[in-house]
mmCIF file with all atom_site columns, C-alpha atoms in Angstrom:
data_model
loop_
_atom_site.group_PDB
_atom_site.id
_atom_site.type_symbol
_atom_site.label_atom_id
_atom_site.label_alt_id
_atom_site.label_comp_id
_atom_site.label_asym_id
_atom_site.label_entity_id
_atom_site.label_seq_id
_atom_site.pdbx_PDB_ins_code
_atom_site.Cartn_x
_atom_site.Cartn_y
_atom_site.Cartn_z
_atom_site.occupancy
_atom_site.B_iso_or_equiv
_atom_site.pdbx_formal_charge
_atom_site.auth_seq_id
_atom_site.auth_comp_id
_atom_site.auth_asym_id
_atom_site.auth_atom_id
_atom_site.pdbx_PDB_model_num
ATOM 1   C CA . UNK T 1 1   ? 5.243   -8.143  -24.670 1.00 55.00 ? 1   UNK T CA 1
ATOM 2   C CA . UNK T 1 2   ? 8.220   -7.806  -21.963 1.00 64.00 ? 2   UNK T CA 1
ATOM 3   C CA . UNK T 1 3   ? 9.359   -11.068 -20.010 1.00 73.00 ? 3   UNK T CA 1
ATOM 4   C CA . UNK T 1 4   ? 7.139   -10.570 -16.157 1.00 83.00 ? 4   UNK T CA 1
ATOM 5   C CA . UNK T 1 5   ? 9.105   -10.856 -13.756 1.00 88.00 ? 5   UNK T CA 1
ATOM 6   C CA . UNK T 1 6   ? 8.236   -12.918 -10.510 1.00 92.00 ? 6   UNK T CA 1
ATOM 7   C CA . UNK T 1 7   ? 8.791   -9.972  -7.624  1.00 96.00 ? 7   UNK T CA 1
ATOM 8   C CA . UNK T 1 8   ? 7.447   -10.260 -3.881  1.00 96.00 ? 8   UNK T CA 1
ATOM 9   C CA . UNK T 1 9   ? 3.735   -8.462  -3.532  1.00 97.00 ? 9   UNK T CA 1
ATOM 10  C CA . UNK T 1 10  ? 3.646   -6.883  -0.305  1.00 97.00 ? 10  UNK T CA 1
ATOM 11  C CA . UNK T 1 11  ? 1.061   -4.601  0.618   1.00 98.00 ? 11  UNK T CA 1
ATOM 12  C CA . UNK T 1 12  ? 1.772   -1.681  3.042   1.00 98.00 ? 12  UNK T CA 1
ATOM 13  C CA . UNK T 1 13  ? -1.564  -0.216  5.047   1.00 98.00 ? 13  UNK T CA 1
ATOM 14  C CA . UNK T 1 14  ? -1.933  1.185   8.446   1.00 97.00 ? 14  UNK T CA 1
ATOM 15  C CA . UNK T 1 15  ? -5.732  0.083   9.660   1.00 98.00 ? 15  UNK T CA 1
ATOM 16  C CA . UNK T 1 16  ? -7.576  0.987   13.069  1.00 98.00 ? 16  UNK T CA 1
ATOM 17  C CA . UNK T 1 17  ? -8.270  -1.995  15.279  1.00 97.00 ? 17  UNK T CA 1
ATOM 18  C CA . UNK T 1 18  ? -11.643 -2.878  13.448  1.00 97.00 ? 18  UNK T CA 1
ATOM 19  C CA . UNK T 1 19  ? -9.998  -2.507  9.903   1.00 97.00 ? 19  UNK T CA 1
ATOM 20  C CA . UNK T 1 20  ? -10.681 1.071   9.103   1.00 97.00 ? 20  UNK T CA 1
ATOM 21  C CA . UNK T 1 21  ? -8.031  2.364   6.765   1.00 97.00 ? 21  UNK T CA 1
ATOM 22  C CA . UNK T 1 22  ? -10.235 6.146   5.773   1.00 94.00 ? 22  UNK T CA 1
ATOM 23  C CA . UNK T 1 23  ? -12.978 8.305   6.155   1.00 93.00 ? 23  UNK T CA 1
ATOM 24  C CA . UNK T 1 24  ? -13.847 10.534  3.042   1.00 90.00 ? 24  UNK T CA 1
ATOM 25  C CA . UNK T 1 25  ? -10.744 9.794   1.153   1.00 86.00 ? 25  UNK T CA 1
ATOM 26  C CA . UNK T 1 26  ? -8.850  11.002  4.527   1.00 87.00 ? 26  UNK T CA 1
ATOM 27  C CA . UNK T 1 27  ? -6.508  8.476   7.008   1.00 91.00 ? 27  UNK T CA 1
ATOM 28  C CA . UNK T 1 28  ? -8.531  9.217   10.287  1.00 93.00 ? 28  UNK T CA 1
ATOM 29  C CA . UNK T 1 29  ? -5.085  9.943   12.549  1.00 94.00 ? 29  UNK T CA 1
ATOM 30  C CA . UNK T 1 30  ? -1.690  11.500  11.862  1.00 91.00 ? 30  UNK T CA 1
ATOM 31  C CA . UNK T 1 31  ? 0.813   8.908   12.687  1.00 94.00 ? 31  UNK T CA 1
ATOM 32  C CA . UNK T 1 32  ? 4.083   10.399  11.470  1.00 93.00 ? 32  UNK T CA 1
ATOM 33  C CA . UNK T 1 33  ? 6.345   7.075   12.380  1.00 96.00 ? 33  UNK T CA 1
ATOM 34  C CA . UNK T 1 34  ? 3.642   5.581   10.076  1.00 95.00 ? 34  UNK T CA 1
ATOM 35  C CA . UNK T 1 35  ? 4.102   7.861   7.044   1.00 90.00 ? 35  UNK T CA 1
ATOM 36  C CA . UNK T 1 36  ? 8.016   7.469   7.648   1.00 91.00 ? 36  UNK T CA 1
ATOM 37  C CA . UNK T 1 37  ? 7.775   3.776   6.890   1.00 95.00 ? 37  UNK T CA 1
ATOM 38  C CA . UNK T 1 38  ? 5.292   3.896   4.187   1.00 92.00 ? 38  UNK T CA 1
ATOM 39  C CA . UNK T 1 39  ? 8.070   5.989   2.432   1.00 89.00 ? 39  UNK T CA 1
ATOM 40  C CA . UNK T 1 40  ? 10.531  3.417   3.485   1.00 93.00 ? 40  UNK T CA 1
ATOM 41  C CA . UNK T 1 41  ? 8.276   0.805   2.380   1.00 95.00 ? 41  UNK T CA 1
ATOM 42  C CA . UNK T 1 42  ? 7.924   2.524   -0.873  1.00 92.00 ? 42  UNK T CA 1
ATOM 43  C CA . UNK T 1 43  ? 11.250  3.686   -1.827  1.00 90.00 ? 43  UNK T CA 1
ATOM 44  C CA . UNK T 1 44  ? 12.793  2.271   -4.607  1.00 91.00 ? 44  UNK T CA 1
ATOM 45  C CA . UNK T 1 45  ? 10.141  -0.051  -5.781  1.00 94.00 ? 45  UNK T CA 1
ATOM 46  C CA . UNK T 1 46  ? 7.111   0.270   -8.048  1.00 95.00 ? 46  UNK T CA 1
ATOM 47  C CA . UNK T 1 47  ? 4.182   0.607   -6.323  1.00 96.00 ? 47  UNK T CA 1
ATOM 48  C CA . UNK T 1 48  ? 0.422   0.409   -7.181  1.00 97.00 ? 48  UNK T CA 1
ATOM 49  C CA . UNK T 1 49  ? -2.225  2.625   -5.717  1.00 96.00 ? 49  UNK T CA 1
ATOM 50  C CA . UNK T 1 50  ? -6.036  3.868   -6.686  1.00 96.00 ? 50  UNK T CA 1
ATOM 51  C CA . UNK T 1 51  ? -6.620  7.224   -8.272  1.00 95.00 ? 51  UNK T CA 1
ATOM 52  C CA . UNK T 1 52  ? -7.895  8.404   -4.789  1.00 92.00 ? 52  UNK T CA 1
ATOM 53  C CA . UNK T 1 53  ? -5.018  7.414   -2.947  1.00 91.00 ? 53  UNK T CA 1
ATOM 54  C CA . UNK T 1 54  ? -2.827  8.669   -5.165  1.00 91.00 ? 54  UNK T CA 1
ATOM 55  C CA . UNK T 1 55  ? -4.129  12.005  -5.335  1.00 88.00 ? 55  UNK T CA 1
ATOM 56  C CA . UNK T 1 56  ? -3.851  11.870  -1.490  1.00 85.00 ? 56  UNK T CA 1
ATOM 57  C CA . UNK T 1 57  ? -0.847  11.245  -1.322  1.00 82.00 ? 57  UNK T CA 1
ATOM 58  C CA . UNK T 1 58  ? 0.501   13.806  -3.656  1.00 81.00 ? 58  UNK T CA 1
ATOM 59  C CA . UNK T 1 59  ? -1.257  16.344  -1.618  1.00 75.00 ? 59  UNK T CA 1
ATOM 60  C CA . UNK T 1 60  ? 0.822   15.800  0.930   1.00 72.00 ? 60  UNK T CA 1
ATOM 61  C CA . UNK T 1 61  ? 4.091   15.582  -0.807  1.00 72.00 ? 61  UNK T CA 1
ATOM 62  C CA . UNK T 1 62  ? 3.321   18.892  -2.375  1.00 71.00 ? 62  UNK T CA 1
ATOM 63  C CA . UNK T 1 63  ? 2.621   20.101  0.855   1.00 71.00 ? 63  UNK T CA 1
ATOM 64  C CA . UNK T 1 64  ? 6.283   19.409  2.297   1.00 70.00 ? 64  UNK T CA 1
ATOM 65  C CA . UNK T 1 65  ? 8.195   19.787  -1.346  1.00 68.00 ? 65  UNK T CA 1
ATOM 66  C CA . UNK T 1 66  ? 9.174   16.222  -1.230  1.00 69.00 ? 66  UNK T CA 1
ATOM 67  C CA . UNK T 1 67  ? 9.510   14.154  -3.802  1.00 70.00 ? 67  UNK T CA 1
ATOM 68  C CA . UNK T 1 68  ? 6.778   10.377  -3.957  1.00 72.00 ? 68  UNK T CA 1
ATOM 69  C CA . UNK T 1 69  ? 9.207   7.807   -2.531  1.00 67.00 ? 69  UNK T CA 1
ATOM 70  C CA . UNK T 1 70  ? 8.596   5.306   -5.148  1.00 68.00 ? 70  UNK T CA 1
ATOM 71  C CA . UNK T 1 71  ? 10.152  4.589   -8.176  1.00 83.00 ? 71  UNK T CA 1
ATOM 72  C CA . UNK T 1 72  ? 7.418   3.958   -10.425 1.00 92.00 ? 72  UNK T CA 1
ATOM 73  C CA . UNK T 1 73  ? 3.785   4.793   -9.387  1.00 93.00 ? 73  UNK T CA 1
ATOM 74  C CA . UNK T 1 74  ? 0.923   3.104   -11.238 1.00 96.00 ? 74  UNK T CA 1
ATOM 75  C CA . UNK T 1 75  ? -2.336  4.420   -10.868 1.00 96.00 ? 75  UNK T CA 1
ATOM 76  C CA . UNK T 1 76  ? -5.468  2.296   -11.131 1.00 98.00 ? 76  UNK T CA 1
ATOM 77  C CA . UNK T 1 77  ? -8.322  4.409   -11.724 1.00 97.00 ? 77  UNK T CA 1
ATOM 78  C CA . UNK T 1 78  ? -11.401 3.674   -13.883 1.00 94.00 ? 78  UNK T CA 1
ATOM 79  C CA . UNK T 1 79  ? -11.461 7.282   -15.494 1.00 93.00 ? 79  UNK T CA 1
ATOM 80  C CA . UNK T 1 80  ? -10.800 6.780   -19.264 1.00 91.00 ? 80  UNK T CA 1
ATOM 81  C CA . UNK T 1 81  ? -9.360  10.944  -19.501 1.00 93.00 ? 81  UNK T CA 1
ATOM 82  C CA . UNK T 1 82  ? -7.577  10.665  -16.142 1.00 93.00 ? 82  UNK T CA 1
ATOM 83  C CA . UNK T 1 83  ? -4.234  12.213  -17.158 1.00 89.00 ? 83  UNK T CA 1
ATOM 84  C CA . UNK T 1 84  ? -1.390  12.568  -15.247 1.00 85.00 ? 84  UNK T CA 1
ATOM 85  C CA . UNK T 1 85  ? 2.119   14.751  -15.939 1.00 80.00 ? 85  UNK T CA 1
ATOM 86  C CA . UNK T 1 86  ? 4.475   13.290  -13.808 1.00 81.00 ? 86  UNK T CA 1
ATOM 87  C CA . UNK T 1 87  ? 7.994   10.922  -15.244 1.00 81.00 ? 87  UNK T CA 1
ATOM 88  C CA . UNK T 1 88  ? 7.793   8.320   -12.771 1.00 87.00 ? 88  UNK T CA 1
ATOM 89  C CA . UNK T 1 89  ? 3.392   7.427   -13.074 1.00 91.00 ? 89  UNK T CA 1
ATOM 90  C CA . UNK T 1 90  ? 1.916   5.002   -15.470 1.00 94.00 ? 90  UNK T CA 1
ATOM 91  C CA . UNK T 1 91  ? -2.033  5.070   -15.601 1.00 96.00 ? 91  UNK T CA 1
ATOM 92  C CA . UNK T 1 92  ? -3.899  1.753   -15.582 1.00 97.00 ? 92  UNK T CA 1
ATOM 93  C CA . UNK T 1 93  ? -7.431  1.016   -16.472 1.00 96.00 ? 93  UNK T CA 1
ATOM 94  C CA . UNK T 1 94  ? -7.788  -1.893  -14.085 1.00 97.00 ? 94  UNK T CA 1
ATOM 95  C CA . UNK T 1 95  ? -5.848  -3.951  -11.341 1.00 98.00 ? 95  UNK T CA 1
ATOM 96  C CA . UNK T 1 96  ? -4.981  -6.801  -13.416 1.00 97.00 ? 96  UNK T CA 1
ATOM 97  C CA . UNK T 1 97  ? -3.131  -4.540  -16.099 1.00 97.00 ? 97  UNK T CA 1
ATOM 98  C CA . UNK T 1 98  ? -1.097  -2.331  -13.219 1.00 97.00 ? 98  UNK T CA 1
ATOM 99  C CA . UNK T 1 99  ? -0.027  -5.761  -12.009 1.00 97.00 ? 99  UNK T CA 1
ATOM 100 C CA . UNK T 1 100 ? 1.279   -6.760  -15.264 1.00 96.00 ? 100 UNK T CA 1
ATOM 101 C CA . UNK T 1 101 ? 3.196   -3.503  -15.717 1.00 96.00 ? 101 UNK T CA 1
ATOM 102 C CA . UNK T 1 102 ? 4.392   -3.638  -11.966 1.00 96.00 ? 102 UNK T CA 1
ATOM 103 C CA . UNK T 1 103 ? 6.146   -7.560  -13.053 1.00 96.00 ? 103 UNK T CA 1
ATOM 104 C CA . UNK T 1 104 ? 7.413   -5.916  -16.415 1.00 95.00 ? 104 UNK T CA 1
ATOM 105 C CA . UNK T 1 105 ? 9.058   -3.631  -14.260 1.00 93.00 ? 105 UNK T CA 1
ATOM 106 C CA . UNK T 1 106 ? 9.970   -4.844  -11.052 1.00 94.00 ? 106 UNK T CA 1
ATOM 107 C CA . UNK T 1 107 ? 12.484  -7.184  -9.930  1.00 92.00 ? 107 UNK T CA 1
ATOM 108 C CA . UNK T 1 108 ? 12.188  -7.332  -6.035  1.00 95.00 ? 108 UNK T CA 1
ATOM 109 C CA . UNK T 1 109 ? 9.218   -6.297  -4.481  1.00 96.00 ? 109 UNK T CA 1
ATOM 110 C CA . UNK T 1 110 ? 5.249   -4.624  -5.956  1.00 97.00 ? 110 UNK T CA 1
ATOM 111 C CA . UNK T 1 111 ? 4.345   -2.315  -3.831  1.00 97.00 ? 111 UNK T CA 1
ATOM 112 C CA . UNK T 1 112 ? 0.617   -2.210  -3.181  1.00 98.00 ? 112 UNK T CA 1
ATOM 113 C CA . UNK T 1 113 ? -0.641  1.026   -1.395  1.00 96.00 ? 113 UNK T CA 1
ATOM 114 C CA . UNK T 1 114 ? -4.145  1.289   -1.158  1.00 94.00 ? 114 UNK T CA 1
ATOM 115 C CA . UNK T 1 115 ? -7.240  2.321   -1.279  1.00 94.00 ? 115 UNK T CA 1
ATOM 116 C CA . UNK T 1 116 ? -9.493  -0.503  -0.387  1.00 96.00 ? 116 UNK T CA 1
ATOM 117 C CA . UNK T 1 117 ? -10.527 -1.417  -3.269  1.00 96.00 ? 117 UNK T CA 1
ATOM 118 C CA . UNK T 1 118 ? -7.210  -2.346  -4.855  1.00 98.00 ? 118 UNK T CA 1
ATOM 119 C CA . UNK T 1 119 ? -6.328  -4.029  -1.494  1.00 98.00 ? 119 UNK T CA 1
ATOM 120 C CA . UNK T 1 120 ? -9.221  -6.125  -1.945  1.00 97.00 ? 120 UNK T CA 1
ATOM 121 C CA . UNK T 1 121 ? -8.333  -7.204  -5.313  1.00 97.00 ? 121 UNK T CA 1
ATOM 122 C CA . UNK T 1 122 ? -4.702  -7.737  -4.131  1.00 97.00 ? 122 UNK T CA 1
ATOM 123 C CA . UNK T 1 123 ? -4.683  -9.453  -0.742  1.00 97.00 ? 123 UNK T CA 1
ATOM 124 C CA . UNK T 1 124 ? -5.266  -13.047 -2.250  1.00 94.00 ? 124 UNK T CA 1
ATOM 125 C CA . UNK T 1 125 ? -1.821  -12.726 -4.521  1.00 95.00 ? 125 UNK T CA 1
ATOM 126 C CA . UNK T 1 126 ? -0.185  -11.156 -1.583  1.00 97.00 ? 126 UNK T CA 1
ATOM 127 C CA . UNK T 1 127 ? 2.768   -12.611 0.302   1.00 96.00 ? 127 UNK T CA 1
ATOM 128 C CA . UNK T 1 128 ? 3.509   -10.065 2.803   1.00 97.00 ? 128 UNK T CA 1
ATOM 129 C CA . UNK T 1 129 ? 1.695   -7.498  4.855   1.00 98.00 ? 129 UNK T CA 1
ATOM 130 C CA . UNK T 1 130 ? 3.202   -4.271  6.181   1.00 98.00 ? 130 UNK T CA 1
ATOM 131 C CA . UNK T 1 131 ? 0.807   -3.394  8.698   1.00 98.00 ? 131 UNK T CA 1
ATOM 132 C CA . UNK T 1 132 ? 0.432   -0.573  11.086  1.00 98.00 ? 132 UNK T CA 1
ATOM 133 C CA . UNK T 1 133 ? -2.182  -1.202  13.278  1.00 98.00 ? 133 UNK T CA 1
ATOM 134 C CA . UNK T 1 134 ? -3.277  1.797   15.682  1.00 98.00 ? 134 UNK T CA 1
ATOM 135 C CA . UNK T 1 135 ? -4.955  1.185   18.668  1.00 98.00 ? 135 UNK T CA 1
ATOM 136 C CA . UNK T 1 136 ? -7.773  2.815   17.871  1.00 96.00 ? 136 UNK T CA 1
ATOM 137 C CA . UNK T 1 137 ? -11.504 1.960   17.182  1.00 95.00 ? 137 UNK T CA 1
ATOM 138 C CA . UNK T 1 138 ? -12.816 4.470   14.851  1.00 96.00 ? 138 UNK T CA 1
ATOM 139 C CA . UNK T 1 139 ? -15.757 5.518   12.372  1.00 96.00 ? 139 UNK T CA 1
ATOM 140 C CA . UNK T 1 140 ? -15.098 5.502   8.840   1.00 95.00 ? 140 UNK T CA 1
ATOM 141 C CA . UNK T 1 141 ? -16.105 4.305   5.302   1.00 95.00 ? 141 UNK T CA 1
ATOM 142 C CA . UNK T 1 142 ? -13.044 2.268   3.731   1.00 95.00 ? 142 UNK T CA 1
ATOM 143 C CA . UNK T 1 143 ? -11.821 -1.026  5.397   1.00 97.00 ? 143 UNK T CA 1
ATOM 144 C CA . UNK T 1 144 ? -8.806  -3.348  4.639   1.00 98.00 ? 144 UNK T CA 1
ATOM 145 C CA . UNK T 1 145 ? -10.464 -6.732  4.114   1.00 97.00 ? 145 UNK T CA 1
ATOM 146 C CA . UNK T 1 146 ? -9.991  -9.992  6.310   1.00 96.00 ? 146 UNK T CA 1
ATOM 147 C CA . UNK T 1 147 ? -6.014  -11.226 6.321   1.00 96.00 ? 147 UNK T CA 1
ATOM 148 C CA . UNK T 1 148 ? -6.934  -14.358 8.128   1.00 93.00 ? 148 UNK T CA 1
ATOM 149 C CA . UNK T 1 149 ? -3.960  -15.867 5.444   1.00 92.00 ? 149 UNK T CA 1
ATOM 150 C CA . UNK T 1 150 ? -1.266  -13.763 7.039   1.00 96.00 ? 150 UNK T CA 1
ATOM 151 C CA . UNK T 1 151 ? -0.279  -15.931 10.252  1.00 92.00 ? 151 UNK T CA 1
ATOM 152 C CA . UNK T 1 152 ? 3.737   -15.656 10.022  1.00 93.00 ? 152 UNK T CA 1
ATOM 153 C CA . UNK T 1 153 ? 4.794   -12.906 12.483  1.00 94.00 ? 153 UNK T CA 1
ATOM 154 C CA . UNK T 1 154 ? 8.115   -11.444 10.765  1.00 95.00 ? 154 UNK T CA 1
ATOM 155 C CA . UNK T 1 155 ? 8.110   -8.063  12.696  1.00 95.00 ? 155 UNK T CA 1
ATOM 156 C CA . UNK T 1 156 ? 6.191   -6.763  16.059  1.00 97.00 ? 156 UNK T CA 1
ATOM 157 C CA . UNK T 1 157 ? 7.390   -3.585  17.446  1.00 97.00 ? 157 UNK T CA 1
ATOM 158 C CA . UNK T 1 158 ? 5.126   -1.234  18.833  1.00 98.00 ? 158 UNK T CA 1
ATOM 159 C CA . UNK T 1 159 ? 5.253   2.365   19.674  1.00 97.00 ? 159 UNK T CA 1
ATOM 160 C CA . UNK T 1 160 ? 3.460   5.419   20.951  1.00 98.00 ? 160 UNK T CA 1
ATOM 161 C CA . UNK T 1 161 ? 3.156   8.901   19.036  1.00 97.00 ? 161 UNK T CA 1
ATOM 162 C CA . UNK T 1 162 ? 1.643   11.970  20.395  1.00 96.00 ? 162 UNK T CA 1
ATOM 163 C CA . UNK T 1 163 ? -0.873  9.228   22.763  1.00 96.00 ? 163 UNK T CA 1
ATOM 164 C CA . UNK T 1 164 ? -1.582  6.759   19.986  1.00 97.00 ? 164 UNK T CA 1
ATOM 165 C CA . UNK T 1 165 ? -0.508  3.205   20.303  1.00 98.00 ? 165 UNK T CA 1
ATOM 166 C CA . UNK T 1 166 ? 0.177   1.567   17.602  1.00 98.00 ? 166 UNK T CA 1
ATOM 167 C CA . UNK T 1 167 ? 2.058   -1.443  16.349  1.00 98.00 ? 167 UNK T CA 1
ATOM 168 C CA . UNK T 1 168 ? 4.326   -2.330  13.268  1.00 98.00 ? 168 UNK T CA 1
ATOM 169 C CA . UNK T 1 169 ? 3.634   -5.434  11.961  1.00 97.00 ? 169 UNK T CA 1
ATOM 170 C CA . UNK T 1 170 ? 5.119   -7.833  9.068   1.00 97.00 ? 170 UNK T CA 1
ATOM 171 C CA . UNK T 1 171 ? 3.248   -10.624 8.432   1.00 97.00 ? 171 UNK T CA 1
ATOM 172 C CA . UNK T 1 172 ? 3.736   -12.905 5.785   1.00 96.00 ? 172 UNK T CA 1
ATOM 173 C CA . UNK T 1 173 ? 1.290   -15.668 3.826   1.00 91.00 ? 173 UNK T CA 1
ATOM 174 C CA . UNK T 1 174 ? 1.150   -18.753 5.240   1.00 83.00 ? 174 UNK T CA 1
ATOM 175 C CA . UNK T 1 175 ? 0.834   -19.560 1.313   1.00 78.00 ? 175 UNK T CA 1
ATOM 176 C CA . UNK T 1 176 ? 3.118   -17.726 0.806   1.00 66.00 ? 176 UNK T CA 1
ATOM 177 C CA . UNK T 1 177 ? 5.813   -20.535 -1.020  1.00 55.00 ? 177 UNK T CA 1
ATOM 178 C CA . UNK T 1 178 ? 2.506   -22.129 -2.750  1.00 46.00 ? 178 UNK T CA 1
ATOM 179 C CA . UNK T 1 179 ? 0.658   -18.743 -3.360  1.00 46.00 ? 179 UNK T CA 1
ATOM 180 C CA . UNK T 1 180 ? -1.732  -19.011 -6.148  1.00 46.00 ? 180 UNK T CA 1
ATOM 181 C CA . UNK T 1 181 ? -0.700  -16.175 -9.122  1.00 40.00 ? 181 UNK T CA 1
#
């Protein structure tokens, strides 16, 4: 087995004011400055995602004819004949095992990018939050869970697209130099 490595896990997520992240597999707003720093969020590092949100997201790179900003995708999904074509995906069978590719691989910073389940399994090992929350209260089925941890205020700049507020935040775990791994 490879030597892990020991990178930052940051999660990046934008949520509605009472912590809905989707509706049927589907963000419930078009925030472009959002998508724009998921990608810079993403870029260059390995990031881990859910099957769902994977698929997702491809959609919409297909869409536009870009290329996935990340270096390294793996994708968590409990479908033993999921298969996926693509040089820069690894398939996992759980959380746990994506993890311990993401550390064989990764120097810097894991990447964690959703869907809720995988944030749930991945907010107590976190040590930083990308968050962009939209000031919005709205219906939906997926939630991020409670980040009550996450008191240290890195980054606060908010913003306005086509008449949704929203706000960029970083926040970091207070935990964050005794996190538990």
């Amino acid at each position: 087995m490879k030597k892990l490595n020991d990178p930052k896990i940051s999660i990046v997520v934008a949520m509605a004011k009472n912590r809905v992240i989707g509706k049927e597999n589907k963000i419930p707003w078009h925030l472009t400055p959002d998508l724009v720093r998921f990608k810079e969020k993403c870029s260059g590092h390995t990031v881990i995602m859910g099957r769902k949100t994977f698929e997702s997201l491809l959609g919409y790179y297909e869409k536009s004819g870009k290329e996935l900003p990340g270096k390294t995708y793996i994708i968590v999904t409990s479908d033993a004949t999921y298969q996926l074509n693509r040089k820069n995906c690894l398939i996992s069978y759980s959380f746990d095992d994506a993890l311990v590719k993401a550390k064989e691989i990764e120097q810097d910073e894991v990447i964690i990018g959703g869907g809720g389940s995988i944030y749930q399994q991945a907010i107590a090992i976190a040590d930083r939050l990308y968050v962009t929350l939209v000031d919005l209260t709205v219906a939906g089925d997926t939630f991020f869970p409670a980040y009550g941890d996450f008191t240290k205020v890195i980054e606060e700049t908010p913003g306005i697209y086509k008449n949704i507020k929203y706000t960029f935040l970083t926040l970091e775990n207070r935990y964050k130099n005794g996190r538990k791994r």
